[in-house]
Tab-separated table of C-alpha atoms in Angstrom:
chain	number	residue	atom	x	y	z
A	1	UNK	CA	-29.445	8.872	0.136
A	2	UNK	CA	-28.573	7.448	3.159
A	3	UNK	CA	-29.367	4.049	2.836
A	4	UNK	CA	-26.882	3.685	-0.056
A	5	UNK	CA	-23.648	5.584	1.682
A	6	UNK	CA	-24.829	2.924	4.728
A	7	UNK	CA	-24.770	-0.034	1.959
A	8	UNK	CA	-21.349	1.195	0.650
A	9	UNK	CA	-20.054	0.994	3.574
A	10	UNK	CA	-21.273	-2.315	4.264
A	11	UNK	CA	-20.278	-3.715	1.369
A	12	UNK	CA	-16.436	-2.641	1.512
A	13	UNK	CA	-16.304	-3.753	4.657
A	14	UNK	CA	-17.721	-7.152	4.138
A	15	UNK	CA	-15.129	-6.832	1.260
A	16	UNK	CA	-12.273	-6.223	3.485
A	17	UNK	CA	-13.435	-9.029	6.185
A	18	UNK	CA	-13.537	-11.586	3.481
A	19	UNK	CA	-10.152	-10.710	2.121
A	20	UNK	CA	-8.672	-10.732	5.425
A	21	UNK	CA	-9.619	-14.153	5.605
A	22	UNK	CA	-8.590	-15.055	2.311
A	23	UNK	CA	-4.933	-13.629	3.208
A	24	UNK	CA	-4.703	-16.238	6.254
A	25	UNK	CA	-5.897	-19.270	3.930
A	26	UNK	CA	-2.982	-18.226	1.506
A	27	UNK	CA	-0.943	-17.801	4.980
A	28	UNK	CA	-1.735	-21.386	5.490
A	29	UNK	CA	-1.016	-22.857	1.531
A	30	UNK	CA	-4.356	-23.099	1.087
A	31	UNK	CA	-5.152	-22.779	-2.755
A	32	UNK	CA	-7.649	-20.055	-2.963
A	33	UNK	CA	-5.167	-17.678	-5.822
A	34	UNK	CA	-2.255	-18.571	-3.794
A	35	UNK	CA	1.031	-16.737	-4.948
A	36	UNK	CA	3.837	-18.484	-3.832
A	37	UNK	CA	5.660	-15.346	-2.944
A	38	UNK	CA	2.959	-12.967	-1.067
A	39	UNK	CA	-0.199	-13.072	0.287
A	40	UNK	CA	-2.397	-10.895	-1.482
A	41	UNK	CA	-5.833	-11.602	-1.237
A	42	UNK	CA	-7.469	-11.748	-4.697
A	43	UNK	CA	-5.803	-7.946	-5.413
A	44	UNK	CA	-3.309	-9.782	-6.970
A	45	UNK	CA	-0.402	-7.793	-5.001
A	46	UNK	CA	0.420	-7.680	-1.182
A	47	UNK	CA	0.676	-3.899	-1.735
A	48	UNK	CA	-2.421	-3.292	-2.886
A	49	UNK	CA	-4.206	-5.929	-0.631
A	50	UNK	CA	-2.778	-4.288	2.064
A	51	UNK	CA	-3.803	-0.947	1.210
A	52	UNK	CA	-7.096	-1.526	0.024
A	53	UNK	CA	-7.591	-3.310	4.146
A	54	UNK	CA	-5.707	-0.082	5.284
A	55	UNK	CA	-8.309	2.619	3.919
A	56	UNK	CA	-11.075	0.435	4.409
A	57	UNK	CA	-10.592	-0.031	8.361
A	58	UNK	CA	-11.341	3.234	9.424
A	59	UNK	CA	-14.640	2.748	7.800
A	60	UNK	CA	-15.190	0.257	10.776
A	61	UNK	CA	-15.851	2.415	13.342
A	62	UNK	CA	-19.200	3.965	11.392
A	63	UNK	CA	-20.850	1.032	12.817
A	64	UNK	CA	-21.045	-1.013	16.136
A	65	UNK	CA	-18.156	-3.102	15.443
A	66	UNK	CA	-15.376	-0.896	15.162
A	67	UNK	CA	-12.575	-3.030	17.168
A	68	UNK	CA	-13.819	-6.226	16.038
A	69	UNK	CA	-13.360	-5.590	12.107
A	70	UNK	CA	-10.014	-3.490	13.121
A	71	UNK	CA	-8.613	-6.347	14.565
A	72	UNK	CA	-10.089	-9.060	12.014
A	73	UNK	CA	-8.555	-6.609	9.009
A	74	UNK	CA	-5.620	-5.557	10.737
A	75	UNK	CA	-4.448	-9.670	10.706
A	76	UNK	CA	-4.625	-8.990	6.385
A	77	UNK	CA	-2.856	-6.256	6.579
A	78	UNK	CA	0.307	-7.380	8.671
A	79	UNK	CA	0.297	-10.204	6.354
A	80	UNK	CA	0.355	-8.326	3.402
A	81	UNK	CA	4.060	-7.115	4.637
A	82	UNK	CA	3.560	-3.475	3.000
A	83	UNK	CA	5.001	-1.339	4.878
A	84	UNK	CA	3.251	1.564	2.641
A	85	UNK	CA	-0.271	-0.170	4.100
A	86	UNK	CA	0.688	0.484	7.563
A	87	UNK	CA	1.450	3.732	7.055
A	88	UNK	CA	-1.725	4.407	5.406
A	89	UNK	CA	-3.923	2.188	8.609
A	90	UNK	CA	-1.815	4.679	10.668
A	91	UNK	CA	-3.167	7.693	8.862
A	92	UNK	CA	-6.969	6.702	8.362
A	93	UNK	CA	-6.895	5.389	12.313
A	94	UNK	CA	-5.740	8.877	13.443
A	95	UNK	CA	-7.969	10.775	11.555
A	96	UNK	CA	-10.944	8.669	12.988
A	97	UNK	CA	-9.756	7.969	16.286
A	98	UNK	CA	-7.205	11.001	17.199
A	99	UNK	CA	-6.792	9.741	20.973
A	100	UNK	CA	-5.766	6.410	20.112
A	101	UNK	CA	-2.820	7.197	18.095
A	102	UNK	CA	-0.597	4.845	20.546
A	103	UNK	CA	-1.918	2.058	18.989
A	104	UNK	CA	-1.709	3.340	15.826
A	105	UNK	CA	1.444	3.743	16.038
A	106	UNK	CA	2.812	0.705	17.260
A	107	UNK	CA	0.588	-1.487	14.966
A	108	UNK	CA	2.340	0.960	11.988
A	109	UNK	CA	5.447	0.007	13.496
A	110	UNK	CA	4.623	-4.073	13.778
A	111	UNK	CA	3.895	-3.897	9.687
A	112	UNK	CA	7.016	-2.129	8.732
A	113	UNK	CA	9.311	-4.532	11.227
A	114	UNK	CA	7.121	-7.597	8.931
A	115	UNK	CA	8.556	-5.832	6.010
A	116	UNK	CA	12.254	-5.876	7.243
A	117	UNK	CA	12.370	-9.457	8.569
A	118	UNK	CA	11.277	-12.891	7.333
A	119	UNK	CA	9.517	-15.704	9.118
A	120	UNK	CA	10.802	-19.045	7.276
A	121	UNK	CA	8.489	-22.104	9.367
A	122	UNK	CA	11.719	-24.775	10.230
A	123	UNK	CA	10.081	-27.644	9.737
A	124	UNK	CA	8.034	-29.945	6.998
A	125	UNK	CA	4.524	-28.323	5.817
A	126	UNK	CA	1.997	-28.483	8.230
A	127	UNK	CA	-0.746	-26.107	9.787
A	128	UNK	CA	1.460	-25.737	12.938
A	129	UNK	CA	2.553	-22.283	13.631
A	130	UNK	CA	5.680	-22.580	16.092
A	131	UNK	CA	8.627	-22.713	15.877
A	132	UNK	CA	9.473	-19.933	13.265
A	133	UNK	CA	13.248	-18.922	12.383
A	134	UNK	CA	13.344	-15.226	11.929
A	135	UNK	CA	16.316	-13.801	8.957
A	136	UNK	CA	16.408	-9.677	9.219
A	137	UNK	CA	16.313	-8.777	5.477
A	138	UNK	CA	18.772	-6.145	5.931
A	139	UNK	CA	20.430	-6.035	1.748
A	140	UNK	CA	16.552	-6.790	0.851
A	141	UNK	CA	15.275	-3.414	2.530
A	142	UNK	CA	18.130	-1.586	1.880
A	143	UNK	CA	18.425	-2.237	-2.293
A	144	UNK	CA	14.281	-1.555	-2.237
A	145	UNK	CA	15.096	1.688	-0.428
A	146	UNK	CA	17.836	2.170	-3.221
A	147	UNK	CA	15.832	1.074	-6.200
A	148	UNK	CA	12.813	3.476	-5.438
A	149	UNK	CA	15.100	6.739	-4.645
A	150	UNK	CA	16.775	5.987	-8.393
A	151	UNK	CA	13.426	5.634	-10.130
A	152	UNK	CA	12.145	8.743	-8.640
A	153	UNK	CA	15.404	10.707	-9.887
A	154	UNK	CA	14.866	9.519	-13.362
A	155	UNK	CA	11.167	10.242	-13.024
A	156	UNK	CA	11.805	13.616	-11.631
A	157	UNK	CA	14.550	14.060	-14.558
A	158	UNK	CA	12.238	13.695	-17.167
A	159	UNK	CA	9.706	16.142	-15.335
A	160	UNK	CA	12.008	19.096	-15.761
A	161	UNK	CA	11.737	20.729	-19.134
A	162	UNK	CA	8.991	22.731	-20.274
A	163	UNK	CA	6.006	21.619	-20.544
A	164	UNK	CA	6.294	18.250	-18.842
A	165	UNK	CA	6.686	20.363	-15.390
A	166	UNK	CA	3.498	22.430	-15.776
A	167	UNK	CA	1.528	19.649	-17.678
A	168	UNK	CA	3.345	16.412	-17.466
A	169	UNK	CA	3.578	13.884	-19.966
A	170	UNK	CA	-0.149	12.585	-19.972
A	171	UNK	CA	-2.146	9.990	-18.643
A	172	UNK	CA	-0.800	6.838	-17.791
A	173	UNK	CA	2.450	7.981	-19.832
A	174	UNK	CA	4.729	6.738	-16.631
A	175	UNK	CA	4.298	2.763	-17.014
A	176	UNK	CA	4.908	3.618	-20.989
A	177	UNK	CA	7.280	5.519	-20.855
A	178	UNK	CA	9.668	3.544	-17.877
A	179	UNK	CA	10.140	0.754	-20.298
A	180	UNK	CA	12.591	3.036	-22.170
A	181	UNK	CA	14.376	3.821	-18.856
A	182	UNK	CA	16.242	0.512	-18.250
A	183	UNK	CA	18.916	0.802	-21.308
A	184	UNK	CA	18.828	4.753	-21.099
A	185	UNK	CA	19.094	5.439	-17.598
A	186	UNK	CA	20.910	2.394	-16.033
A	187	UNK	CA	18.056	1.333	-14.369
A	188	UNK	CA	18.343	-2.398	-13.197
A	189	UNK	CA	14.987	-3.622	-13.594
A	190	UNK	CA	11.585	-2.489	-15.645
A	191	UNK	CA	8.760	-0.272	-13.597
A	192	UNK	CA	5.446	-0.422	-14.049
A	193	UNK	CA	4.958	2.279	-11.283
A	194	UNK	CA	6.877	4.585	-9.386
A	195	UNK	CA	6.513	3.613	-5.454
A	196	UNK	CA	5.751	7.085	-5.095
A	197	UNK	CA	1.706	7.939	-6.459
A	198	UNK	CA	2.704	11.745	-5.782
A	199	UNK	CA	5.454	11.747	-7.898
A	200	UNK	CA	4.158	8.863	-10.649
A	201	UNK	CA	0.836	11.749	-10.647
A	202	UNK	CA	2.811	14.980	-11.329
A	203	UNK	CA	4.583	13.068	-13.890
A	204	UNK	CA	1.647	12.288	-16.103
A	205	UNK	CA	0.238	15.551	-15.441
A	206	UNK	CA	2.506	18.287	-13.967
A	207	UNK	CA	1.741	21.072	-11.664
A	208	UNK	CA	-1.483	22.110	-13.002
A	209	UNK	CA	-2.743	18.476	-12.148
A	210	UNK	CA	-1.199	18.947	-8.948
A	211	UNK	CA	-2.931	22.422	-8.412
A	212	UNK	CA	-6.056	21.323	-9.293
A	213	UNK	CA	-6.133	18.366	-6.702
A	214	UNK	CA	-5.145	20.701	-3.730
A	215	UNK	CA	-7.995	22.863	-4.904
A	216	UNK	CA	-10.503	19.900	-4.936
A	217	UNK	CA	-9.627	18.921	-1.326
A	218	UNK	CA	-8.766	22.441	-0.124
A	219	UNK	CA	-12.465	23.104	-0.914
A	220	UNK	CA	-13.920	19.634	0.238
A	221	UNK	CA	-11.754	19.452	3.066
A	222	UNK	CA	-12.719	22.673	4.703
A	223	UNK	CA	-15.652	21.523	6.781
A	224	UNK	CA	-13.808	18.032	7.649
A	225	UNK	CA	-12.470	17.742	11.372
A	226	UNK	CA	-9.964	15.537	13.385
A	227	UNK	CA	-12.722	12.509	14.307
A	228	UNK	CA	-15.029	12.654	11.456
C-alpha cells in the first residue's frame, strides 16, 4: 500500500540523514564507532557508507525536501572518500533529475579528487578546520588501480572453463575461494571481494545468473523513464 512505500522511504532517509551526521562526528574524533582510518558511519566501511548515502539520495526528491537532504547526505558521502559512491550519487541523480546533470557531475568529480588527495589538519587536535596541508596520493591511487585490475584477471581466469562460465562457482564461492589466490596466483594481499560486483556476481554464478538478471530488469525496466 501506499502508506508503507511512503514509510520506507522515510525511514531510509531518516537513515541516511542520521549517518551523514554520524560521518562528521567521526570527521571531528568524536567517539561514536570511530575508525581511525575512515569515516564510515556505523556501515563499518567508507565504501559502503558511502554507497548506501549514494542510492539513498535520489530517494530525496519523492518528498518536499529534495535539496535539503541532497546536500545534508551529500557532506557523508564526500567524506566517505569512495570514489565508487560518487559514481553511483552521479547515476541515481541523473536518473531522477536528468537536467541537472552539471551538478552531478561536478559533485562526482569533487568525491573522486577526495579519493586521490589527502587532507592531513597541521596542527595539534582541535575542532578547528583551517589550515589543512593537502598530499596528492598519486602511488596510493595508482597501486589500488593496479591491485583491482590483477584480482579481476585472476577472477576472470578461474571463470573460463566449463561450467564455471555458464554457471559459476556458486554462491558466495568468491570470498572462499580468493583466500587460495595469494600463494597461487601472486596476489599481494587476501580479498574478501572483488571491487568489481559485476564480475565478483558472474563468478559465483556464470552467465545464466547474468542472463537471468538482464531478464528481471529488461522486464521491470520497460515502463521506467528518464525522471521517474
Amino acid at each position: 500500500p501506499p502508506w508503507a512505500v511512503a514509510a520506507m522511504i522515510a525511514a531510509l532517509l531518516a537513515a541516511g540523514v542520521a549517518q551523514s551526521f554520524i560521518g562528521v562526528a567521526q570527521w571531528f574524533n568524536l567517539p561514536i564507532f570511530r575508525h581511525p582510518d575512515m569515516i564510515h558511519g556505523t556501515i563499518g566501511h567508507r565504501t559502503g557508507y558511502g554507497i548506501f548515502l549514494a542510492v539513498v539520495m535520489p530517494l530525496g526528491f519523492l518528498t518536499d525536501y529534495g535539496w535539503w537532504l541532497a546536500g545534508i547526505l551529500s557532506v557523508g558521502l564526500l567524506l566517505s572518500l569512495s570514489s565508487v559512491a560518487a559514481g553511483a550519487m552521479l547515476v541515481g541523480m541523473m536518473i531522477v533529475l536528468p537536467s541537472f546533470w552539471p551538478l552531478a557531475v561536478a559533485l562526482a568529480a569533487t568525491g573522486v579528487l577526495l579519493r586521490a588527495v589527502e587532507f592531513r589538519r597541521a596542527w595539534a587536535p582541535g575542532l578547528r578546520l583551517w589550515p589543512l596541508r593537502v598530499w596528492v596520493k598519486g602511488r596510493h591511487v595508482r597501486e589500488s588501480w593496479n591491485a583491482r585490475v590483477r584480482i579481476l584477471q585472476v577472477a576472470l581466469g578461474h571463470c573460463r572453463a566449463w561450467p564455471h562460465w555458464a554457471l559459476g562457482h556458486g554462491p558466495e564461492r568468491f570470498p572462499r575461494d580468493a583466500r587460495t589466490w595469494v600463494s597461487e596466483s601472486a596476489l599481494k594481499e587476501h580479498y574478501r571481494e572483488a571491487h568489481n560486483d559485476y564480475v565478483e556476481f558472474f563468478y559465483d554464478y556464470g552467465a545464466v545468473g547474468i542472463l537471468a538478471v538482464a531478464l528481471w530488469f529488461w522486464h521491470w525496466g520497460q515502463g521506467l523513464a528518464l525522471g521517474d
